[in-house]
Every structure is written in structure tokens, then in C-alpha cells.
Amino acid sequence: MPVRALKLVHTSDVHLDGRYVGEPVDGFRNHAERAFAAVVDVTLEETADLLLIAGDLFDNNRVPDEDFDFVRDQLARLSCPVVVLPGNHDVHDHYSIWRRIEADDVGGHVHLMLDTAGASIEFDELGAVAWGRAMAEHAPENEPLEGAPERREGVWNIGLAHGLVVSKREGIGSSQITHEEIRASGFDYLALGHVHVWGDMSQGSVTACYPGSPVGSYASVAGGHVAVASFRPEHGVELKRRKVDDAPQRRRGPF
């Protein structure tokens, strides 16, 4: 049983792309920038131990350098560890945006999950271990939870996965995650990305969640949230939804 409490903030699907400037919003170039800054604000307000970004931080692999600068500056506001997993828009292929980023560019507290076979990151000071499998191709053959490790005792087991949760794998859908795979994963918490609206996908003893995009304009009133997960020995994981961005009354430009 884990011996210490832990709190994390979980987001996904920010889809930053500074080429889509439009009209400035509260001093930011677009709604996505404003929303991501609000995610960092919430992480600070919640005094979170960990920030998880479960895919599609960037909208594509061709974003300009200004987007890197923005992400670096925002994450520099944090001292807690940050874990980032590629998604289907920012896949880790031969043209990957992640090949343009060195760890020192975004700070030593930022951990990029770039192993397409899956890899774990241990946070001894938090009593936690996080696992994720980078996506090289968004295809039916891609199984985001393939190769997930055996559950470890005495620590919080956290997974990150970007894909579509289904009751069972069928058809030609890409990057599917089944209910049984979630149930059998052994994670205390599975941080999901890909769907832009909030969704509790918990199965069995595994708490699993889509926080949806933090950008309100991507999903109207159903978007603009992050997940805040509190881990407590003896009590498990408590999940809450926090609003960080409202959908604008009238969408401007591409947002």
C-alpha cells in the first residue's frame, strides 16, 4: 500500500499551434494559449505534486518555434514534475515535433515519454511510478496499453494513454483501449487523452479519466476542464473536475 498522499493535475488535447493567431485573447495569441496557462495556474493553486499531459499538447508536427517558447515559459512556472505523452496529432514518428525538443529546453522537471515500446518513470520522492507508450502512428494496429507493466506494490501506479476507449476492440478504429484492458492494467489512475470532453472511464479498481480539452471553444460548454486526482492511502483515488476555460460566446478566427 502506498505510504504517502499525492495530488496530480491531468490535461490533454491543448492543440497548440501559433500559426492560428486570430485576435489576441487576454494577452495571449489564441484560446489554446490562454487555456494552457490556466492549466498551469490550477496546478499551482492545487499545490499539485505532478502534472500529466496525455497527448496532443501540440496540434501537429509543424508548429513554429514560438509554441516551444510558450510551453517552456509556462512550464518554467512549475517546480513539480511534469510528464508529457505524445498523441495522434503530435505523434512521435520520423518527423516528430519531439525530436526538436531537448530536455534542457523545457526544464529538468519535464519528462517526455518518447519510447514507442513503453517506459516507466519513477518518482521516488512522490512514492509513484508513471508508465506510458508513445504513439508512432495513429492506426488500428496501435494499442496504447500494450506492454503495460505489472502492478508494483508500495507505490502509486499511474498510466498515461492516448486513444479511444471502447467496450471491445472491433472495426477499423485507431488506437482503441478496451474496458477490459483498463480493468486489467493495475493502475491506480489512468490518464487518458484524445476525447475533447470530460469522461469518467473507470473500470474495476482503476480510476480512468478523459479530462477533455482545457480549451473551452473546442467543445462548447462540455469542454474547458482539467482533472484533479487526489491519492490517499486507505482511501484510494478521489477525482474532481475543475473548469479552467469558458467557451467564447462567438468564435473568432479558427477557434
PDB file of C-alpha atoms in Angstrom:
ATOM      1  CA  MET A   1       0.000   0.000   0.000  1.00  0.00           C
ATOM      2  CA  PRO A   2       1.378   3.477  -0.855  1.00  0.00           C
ATOM      3  CA  VAL A   3       2.619   5.335   2.197  1.00  0.00           C
ATOM      4  CA  ARG A   4       2.001   8.961   1.258  1.00  0.00           C
ATOM      5  CA  ALA A   5      -0.711  11.141  -0.192  1.00  0.00           C
ATOM      6  CA  LEU A   6      -0.365  12.541  -3.713  1.00  0.00           C
ATOM      7  CA  LYS A   7      -2.220  15.061  -5.840  1.00  0.00           C
ATOM      8  CA  LEU A   8      -1.963  15.481  -9.606  1.00  0.00           C
ATOM      9  CA  VAL A   9      -3.477  17.622 -12.333  1.00  0.00           C
ATOM     10  CA  HIS A  10      -4.240  15.915 -15.649  1.00  0.00           C
ATOM     11  CA  THR A  11      -4.857  17.583 -19.016  1.00  0.00           C
ATOM     12  CA  SER A  12      -4.713  16.680 -22.709  1.00  0.00           C
ATOM     13  CA  ASP A  13      -5.606  17.912 -26.195  1.00  0.00           C
ATOM     14  CA  VAL A  14      -4.461  21.518 -25.912  1.00  0.00           C
ATOM     15  CA  HIS A  15      -3.603  21.546 -29.644  1.00  0.00           C
ATOM     16  CA  LEU A  16      -1.240  24.492 -29.540  1.00  0.00           C
ATOM     17  CA  ASP A  17      -0.439  25.956 -32.959  1.00  0.00           C
ATOM     18  CA  GLY A  18       0.745  29.563 -33.008  1.00  0.00           C
ATOM     19  CA  ARG A  19       0.141  29.856 -36.749  1.00  0.00           C
ATOM     20  CA  TYR A  20      -3.531  30.282 -35.863  1.00  0.00           C
ATOM     21  CA  VAL A  21      -3.210  33.634 -34.196  1.00  0.00           C
ATOM     22  CA  GLY A  22      -6.570  35.288 -34.741  1.00  0.00           C
ATOM     23  CA  GLU A  23      -7.359  38.076 -32.300  1.00  0.00           C
ATOM     24  CA  PRO A  24      -5.327  38.163 -29.067  1.00  0.00           C
ATOM     25  CA  VAL A  25      -7.235  36.842 -26.045  1.00  0.00           C
ATOM     26  CA  ASP A  26      -6.397  38.378 -22.657  1.00  0.00           C
ATOM     27  CA  GLY A  27      -2.831  38.975 -23.818  1.00  0.00           C
ATOM     28  CA  PHE A  28      -2.417  35.506 -25.336  1.00  0.00           C
ATOM     29  CA  ARG A  29      -2.215  34.811 -29.058  1.00  0.00           C
ATOM     30  CA  ASN A  30      -5.208  32.458 -29.029  1.00  0.00           C
ATOM     31  CA  HIS A  31      -7.621  30.498 -26.823  1.00  0.00           C
ATOM     32  CA  ALA A  32      -5.323  27.458 -26.612  1.00  0.00           C
ATOM     33  CA  GLU A  33      -2.516  29.511 -25.088  1.00  0.00           C
ATOM     34  CA  ARG A  34      -4.856  31.083 -22.575  1.00  0.00           C
ATOM     35  CA  ALA A  35      -6.228  27.673 -21.589  1.00  0.00           C
ATOM     36  CA  PHE A  36      -2.800  26.089 -21.171  1.00  0.00           C
ATOM     37  CA  ALA A  37      -1.684  28.970 -18.955  1.00  0.00           C
ATOM     38  CA  ALA A  38      -4.829  28.333 -16.898  1.00  0.00           C
ATOM     39  CA  VAL A  39      -3.829  24.656 -16.542  1.00  0.00           C
ATOM     40  CA  VAL A  40      -0.524  25.792 -15.059  1.00  0.00           C
ATOM     41  CA  ASP A  41      -2.408  28.210 -12.789  1.00  0.00           C
ATOM     42  CA  VAL A  42      -4.578  25.350 -11.471  1.00  0.00           C
ATOM     43  CA  THR A  43      -1.520  23.153 -10.914  1.00  0.00           C
ATOM     44  CA  LEU A  44      -0.071  25.906  -8.742  1.00  0.00           C
ATOM     45  CA  GLU A  45      -3.349  26.642  -6.953  1.00  0.00           C
ATOM     46  CA  GLU A  46      -3.871  22.969  -6.124  1.00  0.00           C
ATOM     47  CA  THR A  47      -0.225  22.656  -4.976  1.00  0.00           C
ATOM     48  CA  ALA A  48      -0.144  19.537  -7.135  1.00  0.00           C
ATOM     49  CA  ASP A  49       2.741  17.081  -6.896  1.00  0.00           C
ATOM     50  CA  LEU A  50       2.554  16.180 -10.585  1.00  0.00           C
ATOM     51  CA  LEU A  51       1.174  17.481 -13.890  1.00  0.00           C
ATOM     52  CA  LEU A  52       0.241  14.952 -16.596  1.00  0.00           C
ATOM     53  CA  ILE A  53      -0.258  15.940 -20.257  1.00  0.00           C
ATOM     54  CA  ALA A  54      -1.775  12.929 -22.032  1.00  0.00           C
ATOM     55  CA  GLY A  55      -1.198  13.742 -25.709  1.00  0.00           C
ATOM     56  CA  ASP A  56      -1.834  16.421 -28.333  1.00  0.00           C
ATOM     57  CA  LEU A  57      -0.156  19.249 -26.480  1.00  0.00           C
ATOM     58  CA  PHE A  58       0.711  20.444 -29.999  1.00  0.00           C
ATOM     59  CA  ASP A  59      -1.748  20.332 -32.876  1.00  0.00           C
ATOM     60  CA  ASN A  60       0.757  18.948 -35.401  1.00  0.00           C
ATOM     61  CA  ASN A  61       4.444  18.378 -36.064  1.00  0.00           C
ATOM     62  CA  ARG A  62       4.913  21.676 -37.915  1.00  0.00           C
ATOM     63  CA  VAL A  63       4.231  24.223 -35.211  1.00  0.00           C
ATOM     64  CA  PRO A  64       6.560  27.249 -35.071  1.00  0.00           C
ATOM     65  CA  ASP A  65       9.305  27.829 -32.523  1.00  0.00           C
ATOM     66  CA  GLU A  66       7.113  30.351 -30.719  1.00  0.00           C
ATOM     67  CA  ASP A  67       4.966  27.472 -29.486  1.00  0.00           C
ATOM     68  CA  PHE A  68       8.006  25.804 -27.901  1.00  0.00           C
ATOM     69  CA  ASP A  69       8.926  29.096 -26.280  1.00  0.00           C
ATOM     70  CA  PHE A  70       5.416  29.456 -24.878  1.00  0.00           C
ATOM     71  CA  VAL A  71       5.361  25.916 -23.447  1.00  0.00           C
ATOM     72  CA  ARG A  72       8.839  26.323 -21.953  1.00  0.00           C
ATOM     73  CA  ASP A  73       7.898  29.618 -20.315  1.00  0.00           C
ATOM     74  CA  GLN A  74       4.681  28.211 -18.866  1.00  0.00           C
ATOM     75  CA  LEU A  75       6.252  25.021 -17.542  1.00  0.00           C
ATOM     76  CA  ALA A  76       9.096  27.056 -16.034  1.00  0.00           C
ATOM     77  CA  ARG A  77       6.491  28.428 -13.617  1.00  0.00           C
ATOM     78  CA  LEU A  78       6.238  24.957 -12.062  1.00  0.00           C
ATOM     79  CA  SER A  79       8.608  23.148  -9.752  1.00  0.00           C
ATOM     80  CA  CYS A  80       6.667  19.870  -9.636  1.00  0.00           C
ATOM     81  CA  PRO A  81       7.449  17.104 -12.161  1.00  0.00           C
ATOM     82  CA  VAL A  82       5.596  17.247 -15.494  1.00  0.00           C
ATOM     83  CA  VAL A  83       5.022  14.145 -17.643  1.00  0.00           C
ATOM     84  CA  VAL A  84       4.209  14.595 -21.344  1.00  0.00           C
ATOM     85  CA  LEU A  85       2.979  11.855 -23.706  1.00  0.00           C
ATOM     86  CA  PRO A  86       2.665  12.318 -27.494  1.00  0.00           C
ATOM     87  CA  GLY A  87      -0.803  11.925 -29.026  1.00  0.00           C
ATOM     88  CA  ASN A  88      -2.174  11.331 -32.504  1.00  0.00           C
ATOM     89  CA  HIS A  89      -1.675  14.957 -33.599  1.00  0.00           C
ATOM     90  CA  ASP A  90       1.895  15.167 -32.288  1.00  0.00           C
ATOM     91  CA  VAL A  91       2.903  11.529 -32.930  1.00  0.00           C
ATOM     92  CA  HIS A  92       6.491  10.503 -32.303  1.00  0.00           C
ATOM     93  CA  ASP A  93       7.415   9.424 -35.840  1.00  0.00           C
ATOM     94  CA  HIS A  94      10.386  10.318 -38.078  1.00  0.00           C
ATOM     95  CA  TYR A  95       9.034  13.863 -38.431  1.00  0.00           C
ATOM     96  CA  SER A  96       8.156  14.182 -34.767  1.00  0.00           C
ATOM     97  CA  ILE A  97       7.976  17.571 -33.160  1.00  0.00           C
ATOM     98  CA  TRP A  98       9.524  15.936 -30.099  1.00  0.00           C
ATOM     99  CA  ARG A  99      12.799  15.433 -31.976  1.00  0.00           C
ATOM    100  CA  ARG A 100      13.101  19.232 -31.940  1.00  0.00           C
ATOM    101  CA  ILE A 101      12.977  19.412 -28.148  1.00  0.00           C
ATOM    102  CA  GLU A 102      15.790  18.615 -25.764  1.00  0.00           C
ATOM    103  CA  ALA A 103      15.062  18.078 -22.088  1.00  0.00           C
ATOM    104  CA  ASP A 104      17.043  21.163 -21.160  1.00  0.00           C
ATOM    105  CA  ASP A 105      14.816  23.253 -23.425  1.00  0.00           C
ATOM    106  CA  VAL A 106      11.810  22.757 -21.168  1.00  0.00           C
ATOM    107  CA  GLY A 107      13.473  22.175 -17.806  1.00  0.00           C
ATOM    108  CA  GLY A 108      14.791  19.167 -15.956  1.00  0.00           C
ATOM    109  CA  HIS A 109      11.457  18.691 -14.180  1.00  0.00           C
ATOM    110  CA  VAL A 110       9.760  17.905 -17.510  1.00  0.00           C
ATOM    111  CA  HIS A 111       9.758  14.244 -18.553  1.00  0.00           C
ATOM    112  CA  LEU A 112       8.916  13.296 -22.156  1.00  0.00           C
ATOM    113  CA  MET A 113       7.560   9.765 -22.695  1.00  0.00           C
ATOM    114  CA  LEU A 114       9.047   9.028 -26.128  1.00  0.00           C
ATOM    115  CA  ASP A 115       9.588   5.257 -26.052  1.00  0.00           C
ATOM    116  CA  THR A 116       7.212   3.656 -28.557  1.00  0.00           C
ATOM    117  CA  ALA A 117       7.603   0.331 -26.730  1.00  0.00           C
ATOM    118  CA  GLY A 118       6.564   1.943 -23.442  1.00  0.00           C
ATOM    119  CA  ALA A 119       8.655   3.013 -20.476  1.00  0.00           C
ATOM    120  CA  SER A 120       8.273   3.863 -16.809  1.00  0.00           C
ATOM    121  CA  ILE A 121       9.425   6.913 -14.886  1.00  0.00           C
ATOM    122  CA  GLU A 122       9.981   6.519 -11.162  1.00  0.00           C
ATOM    123  CA  PHE A 123       9.269   9.358  -8.769  1.00  0.00           C
ATOM    124  CA  ASP A 124      10.751   8.039  -5.547  1.00  0.00           C
ATOM    125  CA  GLU A 125      10.126  11.282  -3.680  1.00  0.00           C
ATOM    126  CA  LEU A 126       6.408  11.012  -4.537  1.00  0.00           C
ATOM    127  CA  GLY A 127       6.077   7.285  -3.943  1.00  0.00           C
ATOM    128  CA  ALA A 128       4.817   6.893  -7.516  1.00  0.00           C
ATOM    129  CA  VAL A 129       5.713   5.372 -10.865  1.00  0.00           C
ATOM    130  CA  ALA A 130       4.273   6.528 -14.211  1.00  0.00           C
ATOM    131  CA  TRP A 131       4.137   4.484 -17.427  1.00  0.00           C
ATOM    132  CA  GLY A 132       3.239   5.452 -20.987  1.00  0.00           C
ATOM    133  CA  ARG A 133       3.758   4.277 -24.555  1.00  0.00           C
ATOM    134  CA  ALA A 134       4.488   6.937 -27.163  1.00  0.00           C
ATOM    135  CA  MET A 135       2.381   6.786 -30.310  1.00  0.00           C
ATOM    136  CA  ALA A 136       4.337   6.377 -33.554  1.00  0.00           C
ATOM    137  CA  GLU A 137       1.247   6.013 -35.743  1.00  0.00           C
ATOM    138  CA  HIS A 138      -2.450   6.537 -35.124  1.00  0.00           C
ATOM    139  CA  ALA A 139      -3.626   3.278 -36.688  1.00  0.00           C
ATOM    140  CA  PRO A 140      -5.811   0.247 -35.864  1.00  0.00           C
ATOM    141  CA  GLU A 141      -2.636  -1.669 -35.032  1.00  0.00           C
ATOM    142  CA  ASN A 142      -1.718   0.802 -32.295  1.00  0.00           C
ATOM    143  CA  GLU A 143      -2.748  -0.431 -28.849  1.00  0.00           C
ATOM    144  CA  PRO A 144      -1.951   2.296 -26.285  1.00  0.00           C
ATOM    145  CA  LEU A 145      -1.862  -0.060 -23.284  1.00  0.00           C
ATOM    146  CA  GLU A 146       0.166  -2.811 -24.957  1.00  0.00           C
ATOM    147  CA  GLY A 147       3.157  -3.710 -22.807  1.00  0.00           C
ATOM    148  CA  ALA A 148       1.857  -2.079 -19.633  1.00  0.00           C
ATOM    149  CA  PRO A 149       3.960  -3.343 -16.697  1.00  0.00           C
ATOM    150  CA  GLU A 150       2.854  -5.460 -13.774  1.00  0.00           C
ATOM    151  CA  ARG A 151       1.482  -3.506 -10.857  1.00  0.00           C
ATOM    152  CA  ARG A 152       4.073  -2.546  -8.251  1.00  0.00           C
ATOM    153  CA  GLU A 153       3.211  -2.662  -4.588  1.00  0.00           C
ATOM    154  CA  GLY A 154       4.043   0.126  -2.167  1.00  0.00           C
ATOM    155  CA  VAL A 155       3.778   2.926  -4.741  1.00  0.00           C
ATOM    156  CA  TRP A 156       1.059   4.686  -6.700  1.00  0.00           C
ATOM    157  CA  ASN A 157       0.806   3.180 -10.189  1.00  0.00           C
ATOM    158  CA  ILE A 158      -0.057   5.790 -12.829  1.00  0.00           C
ATOM    159  CA  GLY A 159      -0.586   5.232 -16.546  1.00  0.00           C
ATOM    160  CA  LEU A 160      -0.921   7.602 -19.496  1.00  0.00           C
ATOM    161  CA  ALA A 161      -2.621   6.583 -22.745  1.00  0.00           C
ATOM    162  CA  HIS A 162      -3.915   8.456 -25.788  1.00  0.00           C
ATOM    163  CA  GLY A 163      -6.717   6.738 -27.679  1.00  0.00           C
ATOM    164  CA  LEU A 164     -10.401   5.864 -27.855  1.00  0.00           C
ATOM    165  CA  VAL A 165     -11.987   3.840 -25.046  1.00  0.00           C
ATOM    166  CA  VAL A 166     -14.369   1.151 -26.373  1.00  0.00           C
ATOM    167  CA  SER A 167     -16.257  -1.712 -24.777  1.00  0.00           C
ATOM    168  CA  LYS A 168     -14.419  -4.126 -27.072  1.00  0.00           C
ATOM    169  CA  ARG A 169     -11.984  -3.766 -29.953  1.00  0.00           C
ATOM    170  CA  GLU A 170     -13.718  -4.031 -33.306  1.00  0.00           C
ATOM    171  CA  GLY A 171     -13.842  -2.455 -36.766  1.00  0.00           C
ATOM    172  CA  ILE A 172     -11.032  -0.283 -38.059  1.00  0.00           C
ATOM    173  CA  GLY A 173     -10.906   2.281 -35.286  1.00  0.00           C
ATOM    174  CA  SER A 174      -7.421   3.507 -34.435  1.00  0.00           C
ATOM    175  CA  SER A 175      -5.680   3.458 -31.039  1.00  0.00           C
ATOM    176  CA  GLN A 176      -8.501   1.675 -29.218  1.00  0.00           C
ATOM    177  CA  ILE A 177      -8.423   0.993 -25.476  1.00  0.00           C
ATOM    178  CA  THR A 178     -10.872  -1.599 -24.192  1.00  0.00           C
ATOM    179  CA  HIS A 179     -12.694  -1.660 -20.881  1.00  0.00           C
ATOM    180  CA  GLU A 180     -11.011  -4.959 -20.042  1.00  0.00           C
ATOM    181  CA  GLU A 181      -7.557  -3.521 -20.762  1.00  0.00           C
ATOM    182  CA  ILE A 182      -8.248  -0.683 -18.339  1.00  0.00           C
ATOM    183  CA  ARG A 183      -9.592  -3.086 -15.710  1.00  0.00           C
ATOM    184  CA  ALA A 184      -6.595  -5.423 -16.026  1.00  0.00           C
ATOM    185  CA  SER A 185      -3.941  -2.696 -16.138  1.00  0.00           C
ATOM    186  CA  GLY A 186      -3.489  -2.496 -12.386  1.00  0.00           C
ATOM    187  CA  PHE A 187      -3.059   1.266 -12.436  1.00  0.00           C
ATOM    188  CA  ASP A 188      -4.378   3.336  -9.575  1.00  0.00           C
ATOM    189  CA  TYR A 189      -5.018   6.090 -12.109  1.00  0.00           C
ATOM    190  CA  LEU A 190      -5.054   6.062 -15.920  1.00  0.00           C
ATOM    191  CA  ALA A 191      -4.701   9.496 -17.525  1.00  0.00           C
ATOM    192  CA  LEU A 192      -6.453   9.418 -20.882  1.00  0.00           C
ATOM    193  CA  GLY A 193      -6.278  11.766 -23.853  1.00  0.00           C
ATOM    194  CA  HIS A 194      -7.936  12.037 -27.291  1.00  0.00           C
ATOM    195  CA  VAL A 195     -11.559  12.881 -26.449  1.00  0.00           C
ATOM    196  CA  HIS A 196     -12.244  16.613 -26.021  1.00  0.00           C
ATOM    197  CA  VAL A 197     -14.972  16.339 -23.381  1.00  0.00           C
ATOM    198  CA  TRP A 198     -14.906  15.102 -19.793  1.00  0.00           C
ATOM    199  CA  GLY A 199     -15.450  11.382 -19.348  1.00  0.00           C
ATOM    200  CA  ASP A 200     -15.037   9.057 -16.366  1.00  0.00           C
ATOM    201  CA  MET A 201     -13.822   5.770 -17.887  1.00  0.00           C
ATOM    202  CA  SER A 202     -13.079   3.939 -14.630  1.00  0.00           C
ATOM    203  CA  GLN A 203     -13.204   0.156 -14.731  1.00  0.00           C
ATOM    204  CA  GLY A 204     -12.961  -2.157 -11.748  1.00  0.00           C
ATOM    205  CA  SER A 205     -10.439  -0.767  -9.270  1.00  0.00           C
ATOM    206  CA  VAL A 206      -8.810   1.506 -11.884  1.00  0.00           C
ATOM    207  CA  THR A 207      -9.784   5.181 -11.896  1.00  0.00           C
ATOM    208  CA  ALA A 208      -9.536   6.353 -15.510  1.00  0.00           C
ATOM    209  CA  CYS A 209     -10.500   9.719 -16.923  1.00  0.00           C
ATOM    210  CA  TYR A 210     -10.674  11.896 -20.012  1.00  0.00           C
ATOM    211  CA  PRO A 211     -10.312  15.464 -18.733  1.00  0.00           C
ATOM    212  CA  GLY A 212     -11.310  16.732 -22.183  1.00  0.00           C
ATOM    213  CA  SER A 213      -9.537  19.646 -23.772  1.00  0.00           C
ATOM    214  CA  PRO A 214      -8.910  22.595 -21.453  1.00  0.00           C
ATOM    215  CA  VAL A 215      -9.797  24.847 -24.399  1.00  0.00           C
ATOM    216  CA  GLY A 216     -13.465  25.687 -23.966  1.00  0.00           C
ATOM    217  CA  SER A 217     -14.015  26.617 -27.601  1.00  0.00           C
ATOM    218  CA  TYR A 218     -13.051  23.115 -28.756  1.00  0.00           C
ATOM    219  CA  ALA A 219     -16.072  21.526 -27.131  1.00  0.00           C
ATOM    220  CA  SER A 220     -18.504  24.329 -26.244  1.00  0.00           C
ATOM    221  CA  VAL A 221     -19.932  24.082 -22.712  1.00  0.00           C
ATOM    222  CA  ALA A 222     -18.701  20.478 -22.407  1.00  0.00           C
ATOM    223  CA  GLY A 223     -15.031  21.490 -22.690  1.00  0.00           C
ATOM    224  CA  GLY A 224     -12.608  23.621 -20.746  1.00  0.00           C
ATOM    225  CA  HIS A 225     -11.816  21.325 -17.806  1.00  0.00           C
ATOM    226  CA  VAL A 226      -8.884  19.592 -16.160  1.00  0.00           C
ATOM    227  CA  ALA A 227      -8.929  16.589 -13.850  1.00  0.00           C
ATOM    228  CA  VAL A 228      -7.579  16.843 -10.313  1.00  0.00           C
ATOM    229  CA  ALA A 229      -6.862  13.455  -8.737  1.00  0.00           C
ATOM    230  CA  SER A 230      -6.112  13.124  -5.030  1.00  0.00           C
ATOM    231  CA  PHE A 231      -4.464   9.867  -3.900  1.00  0.00           C
ATOM    232  CA  ARG A 232      -4.753   8.876  -0.241  1.00  0.00           C
ATOM    233  CA  PRO A 233      -3.572   5.685   1.458  1.00  0.00           C
ATOM    234  CA  GLU A 234      -6.513   3.660   2.752  1.00  0.00           C
ATOM    235  CA  HIS A 235      -8.946   5.687   0.590  1.00  0.00           C
ATOM    236  CA  GLY A 236      -7.618   5.356  -2.959  1.00  0.00           C
ATOM    237  CA  VAL A 237      -8.167   7.977  -5.659  1.00  0.00           C
ATOM    238  CA  GLU A 238     -10.666  10.833  -5.468  1.00  0.00           C
ATOM    239  CA  LEU A 239     -11.384  12.541  -8.791  1.00  0.00           C
ATOM    240  CA  LYS A 240     -12.773  16.013  -9.350  1.00  0.00           C
ATOM    241  CA  ARG A 241     -13.347  18.194 -12.401  1.00  0.00           C
ATOM    242  CA  ARG A 242     -12.189  21.810 -12.484  1.00  0.00           C
ATOM    243  CA  LYS A 243     -13.256  24.383 -15.040  1.00  0.00           C
ATOM    244  CA  VAL A 244     -10.344  26.374 -16.455  1.00  0.00           C
ATOM    245  CA  ASP A 245     -11.722  27.965 -19.626  1.00  0.00           C
ATOM    246  CA  ASP A 246     -15.158  29.000 -20.875  1.00  0.00           C
ATOM    247  CA  ALA A 247     -16.247  28.681 -24.481  1.00  0.00           C
ATOM    248  CA  PRO A 248     -16.478  32.151 -26.034  1.00  0.00           C
ATOM    249  CA  GLN A 249     -19.921  33.391 -26.966  1.00  0.00           C
ATOM    250  CA  ARG A 250     -18.738  33.883 -30.501  1.00  0.00           C
ATOM    251  CA  ARG A 251     -15.837  32.035 -32.012  1.00  0.00           C
ATOM    252  CA  ARG A 252     -13.259  34.196 -33.753  1.00  0.00           C
ATOM    253  CA  GLY A 253     -10.849  33.070 -36.400  1.00  0.00           C
ATOM    254  CA  PRO A 254     -10.117  29.338 -36.393  1.00  0.00           C
ATOM    255  CA  PHE A 255     -11.113  28.854 -32.721  1.00  0.00           C
TER     256      PHE A 255
END
